[in-house]
PDB file of C-alpha atoms and ligand atoms in Angstrom:
ATOM      1  CA  UNK A   1     -26.292  31.558 -32.707  1.00 77.00           C
ATOM      2  CA  UNK A   2     -28.834  30.890 -29.951  1.00 78.00           C
ATOM      3  CA  UNK A   3     -28.209  27.168 -30.238  1.00 81.00           C
ATOM      4  CA  UNK A   4     -24.482  27.658 -29.767  1.00 80.00           C
ATOM      5  CA  UNK A   5     -25.117  29.847 -26.732  1.00 82.00           C
ATOM      6  CA  UNK A   6     -27.381  27.219 -25.164  1.00 80.00           C
ATOM      7  CA  UNK A   7     -24.782  24.542 -25.876  1.00 84.00           C
ATOM      8  CA  UNK A   8     -22.030  26.609 -24.246  1.00 86.00           C
ATOM      9  CA  UNK A   9     -24.185  27.279 -21.178  1.00 85.00           C
ATOM     10  CA  UNK A  10     -24.936  23.596 -20.935  1.00 87.00           C
ATOM     11  CA  UNK A  11     -21.252  22.625 -21.184  1.00 87.00           C
ATOM     12  CA  UNK A  12     -20.341  25.283 -18.619  1.00 84.00           C
ATOM     13  CA  UNK A  13     -22.962  23.901 -16.255  1.00 83.00           C
ATOM     14  CA  UNK A  14     -21.630  20.380 -16.625  1.00 83.00           C
ATOM     15  CA  UNK A  15     -18.058  21.562 -16.004  1.00 84.00           C
ATOM     16  CA  UNK A  16     -19.126  23.376 -12.825  1.00 84.00           C
ATOM     17  CA  UNK A  17     -21.023  20.316 -11.673  1.00 84.00           C
ATOM     18  CA  UNK A  18     -18.042  18.041 -12.240  1.00 83.00           C
ATOM     19  CA  UNK A  19     -15.766  20.480 -10.420  1.00 84.00           C
ATOM     20  CA  UNK A  20     -17.953  20.694  -7.360  1.00 86.00           C
ATOM     21  CA  UNK A  21     -18.409  16.924  -7.325  1.00 80.00           C
ATOM     22  CA  UNK A  22     -14.613  16.442  -7.482  1.00 84.00           C
ATOM     23  CA  UNK A  23     -14.230  18.926  -4.609  1.00 86.00           C
ATOM     24  CA  UNK A  24     -16.515  16.724  -2.527  1.00 88.00           C
ATOM     25  CA  UNK A  25     -14.724  13.540  -3.646  1.00 90.00           C
ATOM     26  CA  UNK A  26     -10.963  14.195  -3.504  1.00 93.00           C
ATOM     27  CA  UNK A  27     -10.326  10.440  -3.783  1.00 93.00           C
ATOM     28  CA  UNK A  28     -11.528  10.629  -7.404  1.00 94.00           C
ATOM     29  CA  UNK A  29      -9.770  13.921  -8.135  1.00 94.00           C
ATOM     30  CA  UNK A  30      -6.280  13.460  -9.627  1.00 93.00           C
ATOM     31  CA  UNK A  31      -5.332  17.048  -8.677  1.00 93.00           C
ATOM     32  CA  UNK A  32      -6.386  16.915  -5.024  1.00 94.00           C
ATOM     33  CA  UNK A  33      -3.501  16.293  -2.589  1.00 94.00           C
ATOM     34  CA  UNK A  34      -3.429  12.739  -1.241  1.00 96.00           C
ATOM     35  CA  UNK A  35      -4.708  12.281   2.306  1.00 95.00           C
ATOM     36  CA  UNK A  36      -4.511   8.778   3.763  1.00 96.00           C
ATOM     37  CA  UNK A  37      -7.953   9.178   5.368  1.00 94.00           C
ATOM     38  CA  UNK A  38      -9.592   9.522   1.958  1.00 93.00           C
ATOM     39  CA  UNK A  39     -11.548   6.410   0.983  1.00 91.00           C
ATOM     40  CA  UNK A  40     -10.234   4.429  -1.996  1.00 91.00           C
ATOM     41  CA  UNK A  41     -11.120   6.174  -5.260  1.00 92.00           C
ATOM     42  CA  UNK A  42     -10.199   6.348  -8.923  1.00 91.00           C
ATOM     43  CA  UNK A  43      -7.174   8.558  -8.269  1.00 92.00           C
ATOM     44  CA  UNK A  44      -5.887   6.905  -5.079  1.00 91.00           C
ATOM     45  CA  UNK A  45      -3.717   4.218  -6.650  1.00 89.00           C
ATOM     46  CA  UNK A  46      -2.006   6.697  -8.981  1.00 90.00           C
ATOM     47  CA  UNK A  47      -1.287   9.094  -6.110  1.00 93.00           C
ATOM     48  CA  UNK A  48       0.189   6.364  -3.899  1.00 93.00           C
ATOM     49  CA  UNK A  49       2.299   5.186  -6.851  1.00 90.00           C
ATOM     50  CA  UNK A  50       3.606   8.725  -7.399  1.00 91.00           C
ATOM     51  CA  UNK A  51       5.120   8.671  -3.899  1.00 93.00           C
ATOM     52  CA  UNK A  52       7.612   6.000  -5.000  1.00 89.00           C
ATOM     53  CA  UNK A  53       9.855   8.557  -6.654  1.00 87.00           C
ATOM     54  CA  UNK A  54       9.003  11.481  -4.344  1.00 87.00           C
ATOM     55  CA  UNK A  55      10.268  10.897  -0.805  1.00 83.00           C
ATOM     56  CA  UNK A  56       9.749  14.547   0.191  1.00 86.00           C
ATOM     57  CA  UNK A  57       6.206  14.587  -1.104  1.00 93.00           C
ATOM     58  CA  UNK A  58       5.624  11.258   0.620  1.00 96.00           C
ATOM     59  CA  UNK A  59       6.525  12.636   4.051  1.00 96.00           C
ATOM     60  CA  UNK A  60       4.225  15.594   3.388  1.00 96.00           C
ATOM     61  CA  UNK A  61       1.387  13.101   2.858  1.00 97.00           C
ATOM     62  CA  UNK A  62       2.142  11.417   6.218  1.00 97.00           C
ATOM     63  CA  UNK A  63       2.247  14.850   7.920  1.00 97.00           C
ATOM     64  CA  UNK A  64      -1.034  15.911   6.327  1.00 96.00           C
ATOM     65  CA  UNK A  65      -2.650  12.617   7.313  1.00 97.00           C
ATOM     66  CA  UNK A  66      -1.483  12.830  10.964  1.00 97.00           C
ATOM     67  CA  UNK A  67       0.494   9.598  10.618  1.00 97.00           C
ATOM     68  CA  UNK A  68       3.389   9.816  13.090  1.00 97.00           C
ATOM     69  CA  UNK A  69       6.864   8.682  12.030  1.00 97.00           C
ATOM     70  CA  UNK A  70      10.554   9.092  12.694  1.00 97.00           C
ATOM     71  CA  UNK A  71      12.642   9.982   9.649  1.00 96.00           C
ATOM     72  CA  UNK A  72      16.150   8.492   9.535  1.00 96.00           C
ATOM     73  CA  UNK A  73      19.293   9.563   7.686  1.00 96.00           C
ATOM     74  CA  UNK A  74      20.030   7.882   4.337  1.00 95.00           C
ATOM     75  CA  UNK A  75      22.216   4.783   4.668  1.00 95.00           C
ATOM     76  CA  UNK A  76      24.011   2.075   2.702  1.00 95.00           C
ATOM     77  CA  UNK A  77      25.928   2.032  -0.546  1.00 95.00           C
ATOM     78  CA  UNK A  78      25.650   0.869  -4.126  1.00 95.00           C
ATOM     79  CA  UNK A  79      22.592  -1.234  -4.842  1.00 95.00           C
ATOM     80  CA  UNK A  80      21.671  -1.089  -1.177  1.00 96.00           C
ATOM     81  CA  UNK A  81      21.727   2.682  -0.862  1.00 96.00           C
ATOM     82  CA  UNK A  82      18.589   3.862   0.917  1.00 95.00           C
ATOM     83  CA  UNK A  83      17.738   7.514   0.474  1.00 93.00           C
ATOM     84  CA  UNK A  84      14.295   7.239   2.029  1.00 93.00           C
ATOM     85  CA  UNK A  85      14.183   5.639   5.485  1.00 95.00           C
ATOM     86  CA  UNK A  86      11.629   6.011   8.205  1.00 96.00           C
ATOM     87  CA  UNK A  87       9.792   4.210  10.999  1.00 97.00           C
ATOM     88  CA  UNK A  88       6.062   4.580  11.575  1.00 97.00           C
ATOM     89  CA  UNK A  89       5.189   5.372  15.215  1.00 96.00           C
ATOM     90  CA  UNK A  90       2.059   3.243  15.481  1.00 93.00           C
ATOM     91  CA  UNK A  91       2.199   0.607  12.781  1.00 96.00           C
ATOM     92  CA  UNK A  92       1.134  -2.375  14.965  1.00 97.00           C
ATOM     93  CA  UNK A  93       4.110  -4.173  13.400  1.00 97.00           C
ATOM     94  CA  UNK A  94       5.924  -6.958  15.214  1.00 96.00           C
ATOM     95  CA  UNK A  95       8.879  -6.808  15.491  1.00 95.00           C
ATOM     96  CA  UNK A  96       8.366  -3.044  15.782  1.00 92.00           C
ATOM     97  CA  UNK A  97      10.773  -0.378  14.546  1.00 86.00           C
ATOM     98  CA  UNK A  98      10.564  -1.672  10.968  1.00 95.00           C
ATOM     99  CA  UNK A  99      12.630   0.703   8.829  1.00 97.00           C
ATOM    100  CA  UNK A 100      11.269   1.097   5.305  1.00 97.00           C
ATOM    101  CA  UNK A 101      11.056   3.581   2.469  1.00 97.00           C
ATOM    102  CA  UNK A 102       8.424   6.268   2.927  1.00 97.00           C
ATOM    103  CA  UNK A 103       6.480   4.906  -0.056  1.00 97.00           C
ATOM    104  CA  UNK A 104       6.154   1.497   1.630  1.00 97.00           C
ATOM    105  CA  UNK A 105       5.216   3.088   4.971  1.00 97.00           C
ATOM    106  CA  UNK A 106       2.507   5.268   3.386  1.00 97.00           C
ATOM    107  CA  UNK A 107       1.049   2.356   1.422  1.00 97.00           C
ATOM    108  CA  UNK A 108       1.143   0.178   4.553  1.00 98.00           C
ATOM    109  CA  UNK A 109      -0.708   2.811   6.611  1.00 98.00           C
ATOM    110  CA  UNK A 110      -3.297   3.182   3.851  1.00 98.00           C
ATOM    111  CA  UNK A 111      -3.702  -0.582   3.447  1.00 98.00           C
ATOM    112  CA  UNK A 112      -4.178  -1.084   7.194  1.00 98.00           C
ATOM    113  CA  UNK A 113      -6.833   1.622   7.449  1.00 97.00           C
ATOM    114  CA  UNK A 114      -8.815   0.910   4.292  1.00 97.00           C
ATOM    115  CA  UNK A 115      -8.096  -2.765   3.616  1.00 98.00           C
ATOM    116  CA  UNK A 116      -6.959  -4.843   6.591  1.00 98.00           C
ATOM    117  CA  UNK A 117      -8.986  -3.368   9.479  1.00 98.00           C
ATOM    118  CA  UNK A 118     -12.348  -3.171   7.646  1.00 98.00           C
ATOM    119  CA  UNK A 119     -11.855  -6.755   6.401  1.00 98.00           C
ATOM    120  CA  UNK A 120     -10.965  -8.002   9.891  1.00 98.00           C
ATOM    121  CA  UNK A 121     -13.999  -6.347  11.494  1.00 98.00           C
ATOM    122  CA  UNK A 122     -16.371  -7.426   8.750  1.00 98.00           C
ATOM    123  CA  UNK A 123     -15.231 -11.010   8.202  1.00 98.00           C
ATOM    124  CA  UNK A 124     -13.745 -11.964  11.580  1.00 98.00           C
ATOM    125  CA  UNK A 125     -15.565  -9.618  13.934  1.00 98.00           C
ATOM    126  CA  UNK A 126     -12.461  -8.160  15.574  1.00 98.00           C
ATOM    127  CA  UNK A 127      -9.819  -5.618  14.595  1.00 98.00           C
ATOM    128  CA  UNK A 128      -6.172  -6.468  14.006  1.00 98.00           C
ATOM    129  CA  UNK A 129      -3.955  -5.696  16.971  1.00 98.00           C
ATOM    130  CA  UNK A 130      -0.597  -6.821  15.595  1.00 98.00           C
ATOM    131  CA  UNK A 131       0.909  -7.564  12.179  1.00 98.00           C
ATOM    132  CA  UNK A 132       3.810 -10.002  12.195  1.00 98.00           C
ATOM    133  CA  UNK A 133       6.377  -9.317   9.491  1.00 98.00           C
ATOM    134  CA  UNK A 134       9.528 -11.043   8.276  1.00 98.00           C
ATOM    135  CA  UNK A 135      11.446  -7.887   7.479  1.00 97.00           C
ATOM    136  CA  UNK A 136      11.769  -4.874   5.241  1.00 97.00           C
ATOM    137  CA  UNK A 137      15.460  -4.253   4.529  1.00 96.00           C
ATOM    138  CA  UNK A 138      17.806  -6.980   3.301  1.00 95.00           C
ATOM    139  CA  UNK A 139      20.773  -6.236   1.013  1.00 96.00           C
ATOM    140  CA  UNK A 140      20.319  -9.043  -1.513  1.00 95.00           C
ATOM    141  CA  UNK A 141      19.267 -10.007  -5.010  1.00 95.00           C
ATOM    142  CA  UNK A 142      15.934 -11.696  -5.826  1.00 93.00           C
ATOM    143  CA  UNK A 143      15.550 -14.966  -3.886  1.00 91.00           C
ATOM    144  CA  UNK A 144      19.060 -14.470  -2.461  1.00 91.00           C
ATOM    145  CA  UNK A 145      20.724 -15.476  -5.756  1.00 93.00           C
ATOM    146  CA  UNK A 146      24.307 -14.497  -6.622  1.00 93.00           C
ATOM    147  CA  UNK A 147      23.349 -12.865  -9.918  1.00 94.00           C
ATOM    148  CA  UNK A 148      20.358 -11.131 -11.447  1.00 93.00           C
ATOM    149  CA  UNK A 149      18.025  -8.388 -10.399  1.00 93.00           C
ATOM    150  CA  UNK A 150      18.223  -6.826  -6.949  1.00 94.00           C
ATOM    151  CA  UNK A 151      15.320  -7.294  -4.573  1.00 95.00           C
ATOM    152  CA  UNK A 152      13.248  -4.294  -3.521  1.00 95.00           C
ATOM    153  CA  UNK A 153      14.243  -5.368   0.004  1.00 96.00           C
ATOM    154  CA  UNK A 154      17.784  -4.182  -0.836  1.00 96.00           C
ATOM    155  CA  UNK A 155      16.525  -0.610  -0.561  1.00 95.00           C
ATOM    156  CA  UNK A 156      13.966  -1.200   2.197  1.00 96.00           C
ATOM    157  CA  UNK A 157      11.285  -0.673  -0.410  1.00 96.00           C
ATOM    158  CA  UNK A 158       9.357  -3.827   0.536  1.00 97.00           C
ATOM    159  CA  UNK A 159       7.812  -5.618   3.483  1.00 98.00           C
ATOM    160  CA  UNK A 160       6.946  -9.297   4.026  1.00 98.00           C
ATOM    161  CA  UNK A 161       3.789  -9.938   6.058  1.00 98.00           C
ATOM    162  CA  UNK A 162       3.518 -13.355   7.775  1.00 98.00           C
ATOM    163  CA  UNK A 163       0.493 -13.167  10.084  1.00 98.00           C
ATOM    164  CA  UNK A 164      -2.211 -11.017  11.673  1.00 98.00           C
ATOM    165  CA  UNK A 165      -3.091 -11.184  15.371  1.00 98.00           C
ATOM    166  CA  UNK A 166      -6.612 -10.039  16.274  1.00 98.00           C
ATOM    167  CA  UNK A 167      -7.672  -8.153  19.376  1.00 98.00           C
ATOM    168  CA  UNK A 168      -9.387 -11.322  20.640  1.00 97.00           C
ATOM    169  CA  UNK A 169      -6.078 -13.209  20.439  1.00 97.00           C
ATOM    170  CA  UNK A 170      -6.698 -15.190  17.261  1.00 98.00           C
ATOM    171  CA  UNK A 171      -3.615 -15.474  15.029  1.00 98.00           C
ATOM    172  CA  UNK A 172      -4.120 -15.872  11.279  1.00 98.00           C
ATOM    173  CA  UNK A 173      -0.989 -16.831   9.402  1.00 98.00           C
ATOM    174  CA  UNK A 174      -0.427 -16.916   5.666  1.00 98.00           C
ATOM    175  CA  UNK A 175       1.171 -20.360   5.939  1.00 98.00           C
ATOM    176  CA  UNK A 176      -1.750 -22.139   7.622  1.00 97.00           C
ATOM    177  CA  UNK A 177      -4.682 -19.862   6.836  1.00 97.00           C
ATOM    178  CA  UNK A 178      -4.455 -19.251   3.091  1.00 98.00           C
ATOM    179  CA  UNK A 179      -6.032 -22.397   1.661  1.00 96.00           C
ATOM    180  CA  UNK A 180      -9.647 -23.452   2.002  1.00 95.00           C
ATOM    181  CA  UNK A 181     -13.032 -21.785   2.439  1.00 95.00           C
ATOM    182  CA  UNK A 182     -12.712 -20.575   6.021  1.00 97.00           C
ATOM    183  CA  UNK A 183     -13.355 -16.992   7.162  1.00 98.00           C
ATOM    184  CA  UNK A 184      -9.641 -16.732   7.858  1.00 98.00           C
ATOM    185  CA  UNK A 185      -8.846 -17.611   4.236  1.00 98.00           C
ATOM    186  CA  UNK A 186     -11.438 -15.099   2.999  1.00 98.00           C
ATOM    187  CA  UNK A 187      -9.873 -12.443   5.231  1.00 98.00           C
ATOM    188  CA  UNK A 188      -6.334 -13.153   3.988  1.00 98.00           C
ATOM    189  CA  UNK A 189      -7.435 -13.034   0.349  1.00 98.00           C
ATOM    190  CA  UNK A 190      -9.216  -9.737   0.949  1.00 98.00           C
ATOM    191  CA  UNK A 191      -6.048  -8.262   2.494  1.00 98.00           C
ATOM    192  CA  UNK A 192      -4.074  -9.419  -0.569  1.00 98.00           C
ATOM    193  CA  UNK A 193      -6.576  -7.841  -2.971  1.00 97.00           C
ATOM    194  CA  UNK A 194      -6.640  -4.607  -0.971  1.00 97.00           C
ATOM    195  CA  UNK A 195      -2.827  -4.480  -0.988  1.00 97.00           C
ATOM    196  CA  UNK A 196      -2.946  -4.397  -4.781  1.00 93.00           C
ATOM    197  CA  UNK A 197      -4.611  -0.958  -4.546  1.00 91.00           C
ATOM    198  CA  UNK A 198      -1.760   0.451  -2.495  1.00 94.00           C
ATOM    199  CA  UNK A 199       1.454  -1.342  -3.487  1.00 95.00           C
ATOM    200  CA  UNK A 200       3.225  -1.743  -6.832  1.00 93.00           C
ATOM    201  CA  UNK A 201       3.909  -5.454  -6.409  1.00 95.00           C
ATOM    202  CA  UNK A 202       1.944  -7.951  -4.316  1.00 97.00           C
ATOM    203  CA  UNK A 203       3.026 -11.606  -4.184  1.00 97.00           C
ATOM    204  CA  UNK A 204       0.935 -14.052  -2.125  1.00 97.00           C
ATOM    205  CA  UNK A 205       0.979 -17.857  -1.660  1.00 97.00           C
ATOM    206  CA  UNK A 206      -0.893 -17.940  -5.007  1.00 96.00           C
ATOM    207  CA  UNK A 207       2.265 -16.664  -6.726  1.00 96.00           C
ATOM    208  CA  UNK A 208       4.787 -19.402  -5.920  1.00 95.00           C
ATOM    209  CA  UNK A 209       6.159 -21.739  -3.284  1.00 94.00           C
ATOM    210  CA  UNK A 210       8.656 -19.132  -2.075  1.00 94.00           C
ATOM    211  CA  UNK A 211       5.708 -17.006  -0.906  1.00 96.00           C
ATOM    212  CA  UNK A 212       3.763 -19.795   0.835  1.00 96.00           C
ATOM    213  CA  UNK A 213       4.276 -18.175   4.235  1.00 98.00           C
ATOM    214  CA  UNK A 214       4.032 -14.438   3.506  1.00 98.00           C
ATOM    215  CA  UNK A 215       2.670 -11.584   1.462  1.00 98.00           C
ATOM    216  CA  UNK A 216       5.475  -9.719  -0.268  1.00 98.00           C
ATOM    217  CA  UNK A 217       4.492  -6.054  -0.730  1.00 97.00           C
ATOM    218  CA  UNK A 218       6.779  -3.571  -2.486  1.00 96.00           C
ATOM    219  CA  UNK A 219       6.789  -0.180  -4.118  1.00 94.00           C
ATOM    220  CA  UNK A 220       8.902  -0.773  -7.187  1.00 90.00           C
ATOM    221  CA  UNK A 221       8.540   1.948  -9.804  1.00 82.00           C
ATOM    222  CA  UNK A 222       7.010   0.430 -12.885  1.00 75.00           C
ATOM    223  CA  UNK A 223       3.953   0.809 -15.059  1.00 70.00           C
ATOM    224  CA  UNK A 224       2.283  -2.556 -14.453  1.00 73.00           C
ATOM    225  CA  UNK A 225       2.899  -4.261 -11.159  1.00 81.00           C
ATOM    226  CA  UNK A 226       2.310  -7.908 -10.347  1.00 90.00           C
ATOM    227  CA  UNK A 227      -0.688  -8.631  -8.134  1.00 92.00           C
ATOM    228  CA  UNK A 228      -1.134 -12.268  -7.425  1.00 94.00           C
TER     229      UNK A 228
HETATM  230 ZN1   ZN B   1       9.641  -9.875   0.193  1.00 89.48          ZN
END
């Protein structure tokens, strides 16, 4: 009887300890609401992925995280119907006013804060001032084919990143900077790897020739995304 009591007390103590630790580390706590300022943790990827099917919840995350945005009315029809459309206020994107799904916007904001900017400061010694992109929305099938699966771009649920411009004026493009052992190449690879923690699909120049000049990042809903 005494042994059982001691065991129960011990288990209770462990449970309390775990609970208080999770309270201090919401990034590891699957039940804590997502905040984009939280550092990357065990639960972060799952929580960002959950936003793909929850546009309302997604905007609540942006609100909670003090990420400014302008929400737009749904638009388009058929395969190109976009229920979730918004523009981030301060995304450093060029061209600016990139309209995307909320899930892409939230993942982008998270990736910039926890992946791109720390990598730029650490490896290149300067923060990123501008991110050049090739577009978000495009009503088309994969690779612009006439048949087959529709692209995530058809619903604005993707963004193609072509280059980063640093505060000191340096421009690092996927096309010219990817290969080799330079700091620029190390930086680009780190941004690709970090994107895999935030987006469902990440396709880099390593994936195929069609992605030689950009990182394709999307928030397709599926169990196992591609990250290459
Ligand atoms: Zn793309």
